[in-house]
Structures are given as structure tokens and as C-alpha cells.
PDB file of C-alpha atoms and ligand atoms in Angstrom:
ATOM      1  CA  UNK A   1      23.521  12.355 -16.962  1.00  0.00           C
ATOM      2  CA  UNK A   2      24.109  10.706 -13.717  1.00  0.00           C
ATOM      3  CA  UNK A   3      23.062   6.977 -13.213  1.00  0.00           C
ATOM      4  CA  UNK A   4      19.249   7.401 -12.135  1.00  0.00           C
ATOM      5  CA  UNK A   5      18.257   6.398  -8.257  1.00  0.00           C
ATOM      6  CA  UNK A   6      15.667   3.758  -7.960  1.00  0.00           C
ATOM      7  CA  UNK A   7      13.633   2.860  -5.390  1.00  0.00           C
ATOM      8  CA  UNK A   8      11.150  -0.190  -5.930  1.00  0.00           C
ATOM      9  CA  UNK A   9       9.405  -1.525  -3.514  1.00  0.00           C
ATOM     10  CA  UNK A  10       8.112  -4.819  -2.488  1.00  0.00           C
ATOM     11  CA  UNK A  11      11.155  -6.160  -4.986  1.00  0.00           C
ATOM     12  CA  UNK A  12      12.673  -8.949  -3.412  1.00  0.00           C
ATOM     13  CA  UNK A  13      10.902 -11.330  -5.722  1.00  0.00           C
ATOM     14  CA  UNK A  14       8.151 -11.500  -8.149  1.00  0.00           C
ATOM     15  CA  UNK A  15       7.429  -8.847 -10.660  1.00  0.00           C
ATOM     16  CA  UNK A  16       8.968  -6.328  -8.030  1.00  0.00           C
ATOM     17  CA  UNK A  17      12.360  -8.111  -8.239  1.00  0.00           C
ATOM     18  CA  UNK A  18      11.731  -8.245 -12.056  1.00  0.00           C
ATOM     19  CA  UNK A  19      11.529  -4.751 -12.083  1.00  0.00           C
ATOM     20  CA  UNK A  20      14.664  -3.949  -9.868  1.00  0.00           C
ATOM     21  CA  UNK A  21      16.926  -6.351 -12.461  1.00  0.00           C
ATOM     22  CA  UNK A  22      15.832  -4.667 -15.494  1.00  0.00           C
ATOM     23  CA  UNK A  23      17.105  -1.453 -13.916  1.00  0.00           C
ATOM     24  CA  UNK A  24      19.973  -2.721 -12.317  1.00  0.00           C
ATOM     25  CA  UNK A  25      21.076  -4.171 -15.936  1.00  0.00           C
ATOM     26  CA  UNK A  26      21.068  -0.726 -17.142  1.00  0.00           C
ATOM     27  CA  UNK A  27      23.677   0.555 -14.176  1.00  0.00           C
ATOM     28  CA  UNK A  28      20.637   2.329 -12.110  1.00  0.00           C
ATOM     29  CA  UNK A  29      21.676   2.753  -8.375  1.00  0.00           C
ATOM     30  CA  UNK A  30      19.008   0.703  -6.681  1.00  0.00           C
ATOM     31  CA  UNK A  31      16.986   0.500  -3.538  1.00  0.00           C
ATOM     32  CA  UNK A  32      15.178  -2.703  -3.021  1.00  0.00           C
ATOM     33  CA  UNK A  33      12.387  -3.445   0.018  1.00  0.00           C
ATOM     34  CA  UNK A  34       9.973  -6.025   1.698  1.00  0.00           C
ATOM     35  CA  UNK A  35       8.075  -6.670   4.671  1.00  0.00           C
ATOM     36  CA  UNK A  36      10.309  -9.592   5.231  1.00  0.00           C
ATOM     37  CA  UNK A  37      14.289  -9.824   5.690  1.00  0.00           C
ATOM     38  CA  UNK A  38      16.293 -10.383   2.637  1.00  0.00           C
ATOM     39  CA  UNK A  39      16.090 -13.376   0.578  1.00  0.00           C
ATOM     40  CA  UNK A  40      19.156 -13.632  -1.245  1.00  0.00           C
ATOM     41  CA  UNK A  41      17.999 -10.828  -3.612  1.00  0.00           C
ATOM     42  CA  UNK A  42      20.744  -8.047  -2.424  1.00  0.00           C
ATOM     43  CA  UNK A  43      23.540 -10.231  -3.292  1.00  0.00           C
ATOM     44  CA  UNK A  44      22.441 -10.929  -6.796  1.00  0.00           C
ATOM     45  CA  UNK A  45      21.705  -7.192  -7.949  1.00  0.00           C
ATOM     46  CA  UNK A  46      24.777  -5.966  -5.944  1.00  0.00           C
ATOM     47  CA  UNK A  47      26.867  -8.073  -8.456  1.00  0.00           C
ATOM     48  CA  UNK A  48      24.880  -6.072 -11.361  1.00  0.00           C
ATOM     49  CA  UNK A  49      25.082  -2.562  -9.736  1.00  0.00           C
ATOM     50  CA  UNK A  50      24.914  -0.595  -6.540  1.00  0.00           C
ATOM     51  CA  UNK A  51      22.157  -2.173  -4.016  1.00  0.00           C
ATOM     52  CA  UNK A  52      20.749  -1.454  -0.555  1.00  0.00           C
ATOM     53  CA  UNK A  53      17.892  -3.750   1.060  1.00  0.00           C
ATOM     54  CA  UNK A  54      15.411  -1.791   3.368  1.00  0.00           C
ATOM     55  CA  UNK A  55      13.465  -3.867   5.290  1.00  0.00           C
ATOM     56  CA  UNK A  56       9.647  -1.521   5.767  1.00  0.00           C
ATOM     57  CA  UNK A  57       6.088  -2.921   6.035  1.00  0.00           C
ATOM     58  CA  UNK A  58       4.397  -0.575   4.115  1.00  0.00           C
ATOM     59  CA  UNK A  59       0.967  -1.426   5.330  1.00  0.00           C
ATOM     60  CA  UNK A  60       0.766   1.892   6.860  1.00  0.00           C
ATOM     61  CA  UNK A  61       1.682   5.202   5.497  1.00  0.00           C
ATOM     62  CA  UNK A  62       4.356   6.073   8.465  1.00  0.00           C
ATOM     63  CA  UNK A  63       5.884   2.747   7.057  1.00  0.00           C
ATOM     64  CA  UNK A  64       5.468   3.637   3.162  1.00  0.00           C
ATOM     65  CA  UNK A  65       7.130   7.172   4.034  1.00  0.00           C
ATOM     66  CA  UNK A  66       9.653   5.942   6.182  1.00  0.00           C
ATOM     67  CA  UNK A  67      10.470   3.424   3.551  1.00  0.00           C
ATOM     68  CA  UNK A  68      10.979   6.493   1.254  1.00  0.00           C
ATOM     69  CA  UNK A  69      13.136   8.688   3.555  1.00  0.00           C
ATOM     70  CA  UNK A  70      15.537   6.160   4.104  1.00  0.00           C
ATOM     71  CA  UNK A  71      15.993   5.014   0.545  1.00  0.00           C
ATOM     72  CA  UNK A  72      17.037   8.823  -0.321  1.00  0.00           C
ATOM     73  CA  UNK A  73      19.385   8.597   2.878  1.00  0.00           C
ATOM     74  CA  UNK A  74      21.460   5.667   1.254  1.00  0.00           C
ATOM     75  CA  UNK A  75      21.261   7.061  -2.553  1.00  0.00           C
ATOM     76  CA  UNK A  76      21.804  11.302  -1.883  1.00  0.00           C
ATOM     77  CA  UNK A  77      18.523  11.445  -4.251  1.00  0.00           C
ATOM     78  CA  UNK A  78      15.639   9.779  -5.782  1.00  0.00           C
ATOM     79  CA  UNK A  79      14.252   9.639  -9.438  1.00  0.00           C
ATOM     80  CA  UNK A  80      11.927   6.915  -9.926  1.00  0.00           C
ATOM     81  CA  UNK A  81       9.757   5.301  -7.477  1.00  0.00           C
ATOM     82  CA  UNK A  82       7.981   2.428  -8.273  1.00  0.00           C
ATOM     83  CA  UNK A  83       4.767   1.620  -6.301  1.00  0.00           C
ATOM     84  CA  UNK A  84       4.869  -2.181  -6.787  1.00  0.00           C
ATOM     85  CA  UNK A  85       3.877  -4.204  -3.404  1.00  0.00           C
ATOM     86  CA  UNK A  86       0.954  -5.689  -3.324  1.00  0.00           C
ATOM     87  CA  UNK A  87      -1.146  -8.149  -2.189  1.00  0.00           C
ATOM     88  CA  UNK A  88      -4.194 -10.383  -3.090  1.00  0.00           C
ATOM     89  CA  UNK A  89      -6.351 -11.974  -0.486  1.00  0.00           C
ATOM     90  CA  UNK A  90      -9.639 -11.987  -1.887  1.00  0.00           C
ATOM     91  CA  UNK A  91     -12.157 -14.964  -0.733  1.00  0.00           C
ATOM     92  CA  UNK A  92     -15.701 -15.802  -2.418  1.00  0.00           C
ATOM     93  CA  UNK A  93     -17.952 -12.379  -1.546  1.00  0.00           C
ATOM     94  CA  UNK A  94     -19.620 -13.949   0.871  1.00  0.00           C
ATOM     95  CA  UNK A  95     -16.852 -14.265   2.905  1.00  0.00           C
ATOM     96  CA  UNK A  96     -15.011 -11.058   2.272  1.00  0.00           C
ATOM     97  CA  UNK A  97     -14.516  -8.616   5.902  1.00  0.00           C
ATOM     98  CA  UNK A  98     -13.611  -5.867   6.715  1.00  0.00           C
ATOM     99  CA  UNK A  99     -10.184  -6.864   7.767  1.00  0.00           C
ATOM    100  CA  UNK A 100      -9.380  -8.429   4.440  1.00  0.00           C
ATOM    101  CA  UNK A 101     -10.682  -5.509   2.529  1.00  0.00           C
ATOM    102  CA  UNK A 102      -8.646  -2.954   4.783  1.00  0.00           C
ATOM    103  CA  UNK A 103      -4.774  -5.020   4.332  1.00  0.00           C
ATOM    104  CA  UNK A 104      -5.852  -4.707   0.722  1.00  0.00           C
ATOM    105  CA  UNK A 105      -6.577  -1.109   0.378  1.00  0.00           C
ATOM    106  CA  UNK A 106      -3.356  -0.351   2.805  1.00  0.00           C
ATOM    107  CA  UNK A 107      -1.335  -1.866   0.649  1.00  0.00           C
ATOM    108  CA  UNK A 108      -2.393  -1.535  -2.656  1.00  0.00           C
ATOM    109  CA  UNK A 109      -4.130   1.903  -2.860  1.00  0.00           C
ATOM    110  CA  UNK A 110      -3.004   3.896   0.569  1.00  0.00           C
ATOM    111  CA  UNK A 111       1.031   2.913   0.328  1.00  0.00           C
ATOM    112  CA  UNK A 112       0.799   4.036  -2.609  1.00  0.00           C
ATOM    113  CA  UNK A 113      -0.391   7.367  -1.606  1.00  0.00           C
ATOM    114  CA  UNK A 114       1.810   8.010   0.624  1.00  0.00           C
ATOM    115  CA  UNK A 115       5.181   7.139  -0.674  1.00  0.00           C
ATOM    116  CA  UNK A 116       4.405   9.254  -3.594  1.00  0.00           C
ATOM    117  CA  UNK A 117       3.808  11.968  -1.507  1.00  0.00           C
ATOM    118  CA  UNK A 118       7.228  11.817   0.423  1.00  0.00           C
ATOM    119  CA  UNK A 119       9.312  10.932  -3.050  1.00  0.00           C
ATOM    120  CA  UNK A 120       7.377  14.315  -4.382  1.00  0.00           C
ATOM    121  CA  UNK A 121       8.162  15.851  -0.839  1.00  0.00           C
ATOM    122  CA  UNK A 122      11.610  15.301  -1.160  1.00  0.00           C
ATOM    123  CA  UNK A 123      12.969  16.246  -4.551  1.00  0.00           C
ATOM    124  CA  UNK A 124      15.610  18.785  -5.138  1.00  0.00           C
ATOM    125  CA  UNK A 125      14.558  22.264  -6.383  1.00  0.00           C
ATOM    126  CA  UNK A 126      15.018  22.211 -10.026  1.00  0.00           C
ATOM    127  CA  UNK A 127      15.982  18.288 -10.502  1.00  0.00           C
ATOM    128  CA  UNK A 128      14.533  16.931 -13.843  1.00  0.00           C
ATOM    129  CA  UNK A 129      13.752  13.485 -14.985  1.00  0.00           C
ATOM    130  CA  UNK A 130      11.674  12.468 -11.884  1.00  0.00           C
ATOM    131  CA  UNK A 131       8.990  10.276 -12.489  1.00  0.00           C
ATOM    132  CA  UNK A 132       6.510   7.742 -10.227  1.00  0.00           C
ATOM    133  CA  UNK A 133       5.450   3.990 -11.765  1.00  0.00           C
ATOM    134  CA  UNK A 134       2.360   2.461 -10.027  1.00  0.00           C
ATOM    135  CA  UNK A 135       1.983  -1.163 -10.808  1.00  0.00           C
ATOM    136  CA  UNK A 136      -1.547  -2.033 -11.470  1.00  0.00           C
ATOM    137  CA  UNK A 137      -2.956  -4.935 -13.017  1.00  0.00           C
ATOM    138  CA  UNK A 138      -5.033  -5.834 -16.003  1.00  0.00           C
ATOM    139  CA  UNK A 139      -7.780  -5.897 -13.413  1.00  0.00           C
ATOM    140  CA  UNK A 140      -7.727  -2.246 -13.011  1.00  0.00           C
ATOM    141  CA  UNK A 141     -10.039  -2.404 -15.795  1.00  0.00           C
ATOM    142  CA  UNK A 142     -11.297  -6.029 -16.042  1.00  0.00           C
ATOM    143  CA  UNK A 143     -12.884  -8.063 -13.529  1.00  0.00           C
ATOM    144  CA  UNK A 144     -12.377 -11.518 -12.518  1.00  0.00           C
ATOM    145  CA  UNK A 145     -15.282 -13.349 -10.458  1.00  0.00           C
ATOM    146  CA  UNK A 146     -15.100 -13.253  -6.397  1.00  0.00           C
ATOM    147  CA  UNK A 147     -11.816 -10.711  -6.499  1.00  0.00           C
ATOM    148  CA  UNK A 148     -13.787  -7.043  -5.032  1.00  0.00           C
ATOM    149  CA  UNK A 149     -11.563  -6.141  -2.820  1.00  0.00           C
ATOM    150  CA  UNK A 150      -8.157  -6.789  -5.553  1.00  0.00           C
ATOM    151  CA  UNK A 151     -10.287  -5.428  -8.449  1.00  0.00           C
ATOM    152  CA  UNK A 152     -11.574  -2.617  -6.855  1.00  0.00           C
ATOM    153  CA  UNK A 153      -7.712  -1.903  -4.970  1.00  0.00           C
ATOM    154  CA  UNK A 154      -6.771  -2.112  -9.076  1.00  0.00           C
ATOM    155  CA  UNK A 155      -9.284   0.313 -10.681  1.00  0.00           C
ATOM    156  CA  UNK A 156      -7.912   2.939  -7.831  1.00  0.00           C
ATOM    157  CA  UNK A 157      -4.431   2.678  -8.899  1.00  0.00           C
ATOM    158  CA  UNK A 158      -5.754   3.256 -12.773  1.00  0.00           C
ATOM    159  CA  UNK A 159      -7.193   6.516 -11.332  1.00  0.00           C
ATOM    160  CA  UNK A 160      -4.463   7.168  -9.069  1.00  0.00           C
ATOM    161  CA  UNK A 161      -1.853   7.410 -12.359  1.00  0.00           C
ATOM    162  CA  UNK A 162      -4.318  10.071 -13.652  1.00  0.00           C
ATOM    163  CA  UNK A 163      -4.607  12.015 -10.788  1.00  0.00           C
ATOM    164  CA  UNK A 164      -1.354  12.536  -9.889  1.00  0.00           C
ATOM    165  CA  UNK A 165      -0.055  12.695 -13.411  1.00  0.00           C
ATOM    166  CA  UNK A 166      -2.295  16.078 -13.791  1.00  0.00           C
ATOM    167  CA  UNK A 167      -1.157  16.908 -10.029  1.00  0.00           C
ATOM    168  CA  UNK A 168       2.214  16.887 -10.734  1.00  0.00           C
ATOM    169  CA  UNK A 169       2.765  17.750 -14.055  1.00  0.00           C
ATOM    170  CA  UNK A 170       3.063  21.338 -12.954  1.00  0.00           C
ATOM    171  CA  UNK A 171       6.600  19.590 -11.525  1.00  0.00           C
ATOM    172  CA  UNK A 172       7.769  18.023 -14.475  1.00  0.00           C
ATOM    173  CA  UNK A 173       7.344  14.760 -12.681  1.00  0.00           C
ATOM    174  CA  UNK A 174       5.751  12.165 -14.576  1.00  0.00           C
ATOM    175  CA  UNK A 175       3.501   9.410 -13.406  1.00  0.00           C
ATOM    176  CA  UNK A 176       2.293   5.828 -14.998  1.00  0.00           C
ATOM    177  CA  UNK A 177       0.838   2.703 -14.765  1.00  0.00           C
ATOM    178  CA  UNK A 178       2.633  -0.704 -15.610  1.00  0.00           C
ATOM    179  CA  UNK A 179      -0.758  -3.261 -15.649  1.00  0.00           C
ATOM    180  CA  UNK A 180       0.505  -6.311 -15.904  1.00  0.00           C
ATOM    181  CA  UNK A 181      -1.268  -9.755 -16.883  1.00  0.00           C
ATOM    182  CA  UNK A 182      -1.331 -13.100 -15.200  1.00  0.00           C
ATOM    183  CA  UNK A 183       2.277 -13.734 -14.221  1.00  0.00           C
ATOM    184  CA  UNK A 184       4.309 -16.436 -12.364  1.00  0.00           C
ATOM    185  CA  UNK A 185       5.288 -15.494  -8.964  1.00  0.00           C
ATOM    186  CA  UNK A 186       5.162 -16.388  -5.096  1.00  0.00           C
ATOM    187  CA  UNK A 187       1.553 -14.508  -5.280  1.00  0.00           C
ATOM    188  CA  UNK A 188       0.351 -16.471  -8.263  1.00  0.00           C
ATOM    189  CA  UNK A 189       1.830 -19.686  -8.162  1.00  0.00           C
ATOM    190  CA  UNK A 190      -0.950 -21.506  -5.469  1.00  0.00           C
ATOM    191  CA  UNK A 191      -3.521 -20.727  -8.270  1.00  0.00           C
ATOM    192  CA  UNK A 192      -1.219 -21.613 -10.880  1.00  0.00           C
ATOM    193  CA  UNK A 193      -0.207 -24.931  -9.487  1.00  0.00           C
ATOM    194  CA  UNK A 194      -4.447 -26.054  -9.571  1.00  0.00           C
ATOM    195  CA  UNK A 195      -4.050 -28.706 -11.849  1.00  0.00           C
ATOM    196  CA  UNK A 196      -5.366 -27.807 -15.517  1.00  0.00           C
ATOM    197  CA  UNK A 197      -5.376 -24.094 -14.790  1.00  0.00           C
ATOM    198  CA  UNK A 198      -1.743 -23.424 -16.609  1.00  0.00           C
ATOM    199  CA  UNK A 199      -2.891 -25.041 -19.600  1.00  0.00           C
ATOM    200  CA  UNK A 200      -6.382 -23.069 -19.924  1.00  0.00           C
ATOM    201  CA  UNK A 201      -4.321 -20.108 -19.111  1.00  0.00           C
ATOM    202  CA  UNK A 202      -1.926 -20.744 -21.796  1.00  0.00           C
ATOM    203  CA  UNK A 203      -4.717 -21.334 -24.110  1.00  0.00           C
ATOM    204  CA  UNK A 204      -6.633 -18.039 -23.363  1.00  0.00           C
ATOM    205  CA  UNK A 205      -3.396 -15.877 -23.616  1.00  0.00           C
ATOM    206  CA  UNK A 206      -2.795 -14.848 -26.872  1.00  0.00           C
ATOM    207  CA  UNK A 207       0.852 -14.955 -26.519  1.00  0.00           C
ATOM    208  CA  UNK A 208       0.392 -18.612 -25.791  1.00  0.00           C
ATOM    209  CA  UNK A 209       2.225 -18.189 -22.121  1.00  0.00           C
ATOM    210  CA  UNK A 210       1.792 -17.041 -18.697  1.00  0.00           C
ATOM    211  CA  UNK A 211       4.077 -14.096 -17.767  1.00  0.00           C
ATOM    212  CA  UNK A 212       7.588 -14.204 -16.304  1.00  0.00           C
ATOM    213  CA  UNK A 213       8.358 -11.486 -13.981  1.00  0.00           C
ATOM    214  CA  UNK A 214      11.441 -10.536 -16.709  1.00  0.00           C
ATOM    215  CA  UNK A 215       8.765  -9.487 -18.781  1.00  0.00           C
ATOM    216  CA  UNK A 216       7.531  -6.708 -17.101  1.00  0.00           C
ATOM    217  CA  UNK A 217      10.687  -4.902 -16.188  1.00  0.00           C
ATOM    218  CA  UNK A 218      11.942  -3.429 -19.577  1.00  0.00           C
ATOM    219  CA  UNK A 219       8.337  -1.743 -19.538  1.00  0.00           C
ATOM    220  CA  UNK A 220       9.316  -0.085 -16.133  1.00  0.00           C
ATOM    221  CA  UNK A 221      12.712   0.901 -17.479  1.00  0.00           C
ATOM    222  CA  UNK A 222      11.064   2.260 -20.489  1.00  0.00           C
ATOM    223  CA  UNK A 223       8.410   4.444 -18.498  1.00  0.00           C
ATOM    224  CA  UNK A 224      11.185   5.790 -16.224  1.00  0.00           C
ATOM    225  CA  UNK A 225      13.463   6.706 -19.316  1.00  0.00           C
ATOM    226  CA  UNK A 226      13.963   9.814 -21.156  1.00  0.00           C
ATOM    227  CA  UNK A 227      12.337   7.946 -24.149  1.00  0.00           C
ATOM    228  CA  UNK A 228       9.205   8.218 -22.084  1.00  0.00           C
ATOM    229  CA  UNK A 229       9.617  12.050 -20.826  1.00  0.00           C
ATOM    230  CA  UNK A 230       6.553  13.006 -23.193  1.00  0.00           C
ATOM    231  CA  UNK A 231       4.562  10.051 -21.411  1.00  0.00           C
ATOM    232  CA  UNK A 232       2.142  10.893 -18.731  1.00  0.00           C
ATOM    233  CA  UNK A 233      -1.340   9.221 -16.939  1.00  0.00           C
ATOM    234  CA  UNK A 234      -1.132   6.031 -18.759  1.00  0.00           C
ATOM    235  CA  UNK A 235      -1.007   2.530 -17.753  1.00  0.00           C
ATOM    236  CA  UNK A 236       0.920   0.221 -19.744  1.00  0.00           C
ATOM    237  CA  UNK A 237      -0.673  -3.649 -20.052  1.00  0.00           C
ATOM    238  CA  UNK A 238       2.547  -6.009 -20.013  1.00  0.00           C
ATOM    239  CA  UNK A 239      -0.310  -9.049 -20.871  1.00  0.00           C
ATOM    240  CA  UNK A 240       0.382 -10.860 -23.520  1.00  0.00           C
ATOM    241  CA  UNK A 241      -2.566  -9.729 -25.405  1.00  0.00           C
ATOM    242  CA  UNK A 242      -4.824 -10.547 -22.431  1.00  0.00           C
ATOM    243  CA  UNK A 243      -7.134  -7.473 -22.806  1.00  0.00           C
ATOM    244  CA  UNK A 244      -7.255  -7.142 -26.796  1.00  0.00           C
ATOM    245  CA  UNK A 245      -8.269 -10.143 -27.263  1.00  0.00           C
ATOM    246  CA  UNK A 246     -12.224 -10.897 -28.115  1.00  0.00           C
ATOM    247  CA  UNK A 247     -14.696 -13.430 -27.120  1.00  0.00           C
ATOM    248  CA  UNK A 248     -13.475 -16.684 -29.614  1.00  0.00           C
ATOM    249  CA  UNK A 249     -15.725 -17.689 -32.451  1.00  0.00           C
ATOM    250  CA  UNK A 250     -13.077 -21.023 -32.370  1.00  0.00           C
ATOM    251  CA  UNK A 251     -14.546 -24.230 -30.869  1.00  0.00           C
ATOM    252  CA  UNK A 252     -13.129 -25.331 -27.531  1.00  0.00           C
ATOM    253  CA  UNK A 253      -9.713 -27.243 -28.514  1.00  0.00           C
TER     254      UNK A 253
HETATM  255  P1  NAD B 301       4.504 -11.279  -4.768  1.00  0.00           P
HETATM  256  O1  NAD B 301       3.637 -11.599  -3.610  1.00  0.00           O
HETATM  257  O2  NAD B 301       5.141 -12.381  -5.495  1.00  0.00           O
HETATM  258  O3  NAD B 301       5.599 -10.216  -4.335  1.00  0.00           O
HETATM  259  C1  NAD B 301       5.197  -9.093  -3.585  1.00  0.00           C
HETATM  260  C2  NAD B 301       6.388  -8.367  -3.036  1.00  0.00           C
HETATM  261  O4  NAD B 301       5.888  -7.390  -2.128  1.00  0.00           O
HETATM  262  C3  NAD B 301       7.354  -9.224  -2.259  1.00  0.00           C
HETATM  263  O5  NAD B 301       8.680  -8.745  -2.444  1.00  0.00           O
HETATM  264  C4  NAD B 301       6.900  -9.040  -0.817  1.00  0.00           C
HETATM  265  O6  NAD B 301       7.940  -9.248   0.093  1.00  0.00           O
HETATM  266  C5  NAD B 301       6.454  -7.597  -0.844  1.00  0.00           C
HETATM  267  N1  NAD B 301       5.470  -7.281   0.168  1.00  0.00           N
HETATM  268  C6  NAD B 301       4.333  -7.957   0.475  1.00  0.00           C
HETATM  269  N2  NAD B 301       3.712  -7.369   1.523  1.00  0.00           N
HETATM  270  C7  NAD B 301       4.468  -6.286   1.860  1.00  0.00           C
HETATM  271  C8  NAD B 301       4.360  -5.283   2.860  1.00  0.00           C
HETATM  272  N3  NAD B 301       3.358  -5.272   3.735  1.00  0.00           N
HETATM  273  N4  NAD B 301       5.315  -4.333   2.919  1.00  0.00           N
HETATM  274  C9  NAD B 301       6.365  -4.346   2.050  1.00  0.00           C
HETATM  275  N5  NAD B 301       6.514  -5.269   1.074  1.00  0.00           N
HETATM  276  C10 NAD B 301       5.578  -6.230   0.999  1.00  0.00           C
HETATM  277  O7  NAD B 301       3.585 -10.425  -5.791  1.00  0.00           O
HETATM  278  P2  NAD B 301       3.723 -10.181  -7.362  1.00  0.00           P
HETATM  279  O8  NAD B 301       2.889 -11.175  -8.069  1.00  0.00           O
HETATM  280  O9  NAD B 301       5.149 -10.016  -7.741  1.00  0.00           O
HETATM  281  O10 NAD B 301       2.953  -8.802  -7.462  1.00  0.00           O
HETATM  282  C11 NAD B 301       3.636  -7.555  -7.415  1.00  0.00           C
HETATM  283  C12 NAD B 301       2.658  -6.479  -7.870  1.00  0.00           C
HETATM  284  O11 NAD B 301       2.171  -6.788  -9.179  1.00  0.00           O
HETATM  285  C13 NAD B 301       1.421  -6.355  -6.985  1.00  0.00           C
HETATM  286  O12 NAD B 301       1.053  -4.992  -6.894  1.00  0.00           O
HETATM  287  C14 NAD B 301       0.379  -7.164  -7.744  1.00  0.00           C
HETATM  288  O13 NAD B 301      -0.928  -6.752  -7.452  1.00  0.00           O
HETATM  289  C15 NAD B 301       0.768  -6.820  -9.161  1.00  0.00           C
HETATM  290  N6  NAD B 301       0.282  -7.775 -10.160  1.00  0.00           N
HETATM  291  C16 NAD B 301       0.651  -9.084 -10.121  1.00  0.00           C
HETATM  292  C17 NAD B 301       0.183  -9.954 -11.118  1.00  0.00           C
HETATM  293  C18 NAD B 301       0.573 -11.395 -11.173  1.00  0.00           C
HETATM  294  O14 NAD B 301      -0.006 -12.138 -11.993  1.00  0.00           O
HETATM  295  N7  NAD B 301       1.536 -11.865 -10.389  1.00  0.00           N
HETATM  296  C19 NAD B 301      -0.655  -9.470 -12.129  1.00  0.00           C
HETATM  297  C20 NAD B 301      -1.010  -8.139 -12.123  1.00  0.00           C
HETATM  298  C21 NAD B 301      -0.529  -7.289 -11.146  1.00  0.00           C
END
């Protein structure tokens, strides 16, 4: 079996760049992306495997697809994309327009779309083992107060993993759903950094911890894997135990 070709996308940090070390560890030949120019990020998974940085805003489909076209160019093929740049720019309701609401669906929902499409577009007649990973969040399915436009963006991708998994199954290519849970990152870390807001975290998690972004990438590896080829239209939570857990009958500590 040849080493598999990766493309992730919005990967030069955070759970993105997570993701593209836990394949790069296992010798997959990797594409890596942002909006912005490289951060350093190319250098450390070239010394783990093969690497190319495309630079692509994928707030628009032409960029998502473009994004997509030229990651085949530098690898000969594709097997796995993974959907992961996104964005949260919520503000109380009240203040919530049409502009924020839009960069939110474009990138979180729409890109999405789109750069499936053109990996799906362009695989080789016959070739097995291709399969799609759309990061979503543990809000696809709860909700957190003033966070619409995010949670909503969220519950799409849930639906999105189901409707192309029964779309494309006819293919043989598989798609999922990696939800992850509150984890440290460039996105996260304002909110984080609220003084008192770590510890009530860390309280509330069951795992007694905020996320790294390390924590998430096995589960992508996993999904994209043989080991997974029976696996279809789920969404794995990476959360700690953030959704199993019930209301506390404990008293405040
Ligand atoms: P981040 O902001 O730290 O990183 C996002 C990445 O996407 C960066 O590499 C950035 O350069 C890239 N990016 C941003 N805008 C882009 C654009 N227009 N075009 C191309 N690339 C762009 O975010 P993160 O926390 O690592 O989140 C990654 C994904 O995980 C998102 O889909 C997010 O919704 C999801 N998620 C995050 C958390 C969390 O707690 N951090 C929890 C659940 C789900």
C-alpha cells in the first residue's frame, strides 16, 4: 500500500496542525494550507515526512477548489481530505449581521462543500481507500449561549457527514466527523486567557483538562485508516467526556 496523500486544510496551527502531525508521524505525504503565509509549520513536518504549504483563502468555493486542485498537482493523488478551517466570530445576538453570519457559513459550512466536491471530482477510476474528515465541534449538537451563527455553522457539518456519507458510499469513499471539545489554540486562547475560565473549564471536563490540539489527531488518523474502512456518517467527539457527562448532583467545589 502506498503512503496515503493528505490534504488538511487550515493546518498551520491549532487542531489543523494537530491533525497534519499525527499523519505526518505515520509517513503520510502531506499537504498543509492557510489563509496566511507559512508560519514555521512546513519546516517542522518536512523533517517528519514529505510537506508542501499552499497558501488558499478558502472563504470562497473557487478558493476551497483551487486549494484542492493544486494539492493533487504536488502529491500525483489524493486520499483523505480533511475539512478543518474554521472560524468563530460570534458576538451577543443582538449584535450578530449579516456579514458575520456569511464569513461563518463560507468557511465553515460552504468550503466545506466545495472542496469535497473537487477531492470527489478528482479521484482516479477504481482507487480505493478514499475517504473525507469534516471537523465539527461538540457544538454540532450542543449549544453554548450567544454562539448562532458557530452553532448553527456546527449542526450543518453534523448533517453534512451524513449526507455525503450516503452520497458517496456508492464510491467507496467514506466520510466522518471529528467533533472536538474545548481545546487550546490561537482561536480559543482569548477566551481561555479570561481569568478563572481555565479553572471552571477544567472542573466541568470530566477528563479534568482542556484539550491539546495532539489530542485530536490520532482520531483523524484513525478515521482515515483501513481500521476505519467499515466506518461511515459518524462524528467522532475528541472531548474529554464533555457531552456524556450529566447535570452534577455534587455541590459547587
Ligand atoms: P485556529 O484559528 O487556531 O486555526 C484555524 C486554522 O485555519 C489556521 O491554520 C488558519 O490559518 C486557518 N484559516 C483561518 N481562516 C482561513 C481561511 N479563510 N482560509 C484558509 N485557512 C484559514 O482554529 P482551531 O481552534 O484550530 O479550529 C480548527 C477547527 O476546529 C475549526 O473548524 C473549529 O471550528 C474546530 N473546533 C475548534 C475547537 C477548539 O476548542 N479550538 C473546538 C471544536 C471545534
Amino acid at each position: 500500500m502506498p503512503q496515503p496523500c493528505v490534504l488538511v486544510t487550515g493546518s498551520t496551527h491549532g487542531i489543523g496542525y494537530g491533525i497534519a502531525e499525527a499523519f505526518a508521524r505515520q509517513g503520510a505525504r502531506l499537504v498543509i494550507n492557510s489563509h496566511l503565509a507559512d508560519n514555521g509549520a512546513l519546516a517542522k513536518l518536512s523533517a517528519l515526512t514529505e510537506c508542501h504549504f499552499i497558501q488558499a483563502d478558502l472563504s470562497t468555493a473557487a478558493g476551497a477548489v483551487g486549494l484542492v486542485r493544486q494539492a493533487r498537482e504536488k502529491l500525483g493523488r489524493l486520499d483523505t481530505l480533511v475539512n478543518n478551517a474554521g472560524t468563530f466570530l460570534d458576538t451577543p445576538f443582538d449584535d450578530l449581521t449579516e456579514e458575520l453570519f456569511d464569513r461563518t457559513f463560507d468557511l465553515n459550512v460552504k468550503a466545506y462543500v466545495f472542496a469535497s466536491q473537487e477531492f470527489v471530482r478528482g479521484l482516479a477510476p477504481g482507487q480505493e481507500g478514499a475517504s473525507i474528515i469534516l471537523v465539527g465541534s461538540t457544538n454540532s449538537v450542543m449549544a453554548e449561549r450567544h454562539s448562532v451563527a458557530y452553532d448553527a455553522s456546527k449542526g450543518a457539518v453534523l448533517m453534512m457527514v451524513r449526507s455525503l456519507a450516503v452520497s458517496l458510499a456508492g464510491r467507496g469513499v467514506r466520510v466522518n466527523g471529528l467533533g472536538p471539545g474545548i481545546v487550546e489554540t490561537p482561536l480559543t486562547k482569548r477566551g481561555l486567557d479570561v481569568p478563572g475560565v481555565r479553572k471552571s473549564l477544567n472542573a466541568q471536563i470530566p477528563f479534568g483538562r482542556i484539550g491539546q490540539p495532539e489530542d485530536v489527531g490520532g482520531a483523524a488518523v484513525f478515521l482515515a485508516s483501513p481500521a476505519a474502512g467499515y466506518i461511515t456518517g459518524q462524528m467522532l467527539f475528541v472531548d474529554g467526556g464533555i457531552l456524556a457527562i450529566q447535570k452534577t448532583w455534587e455541590p459547587p467545589v
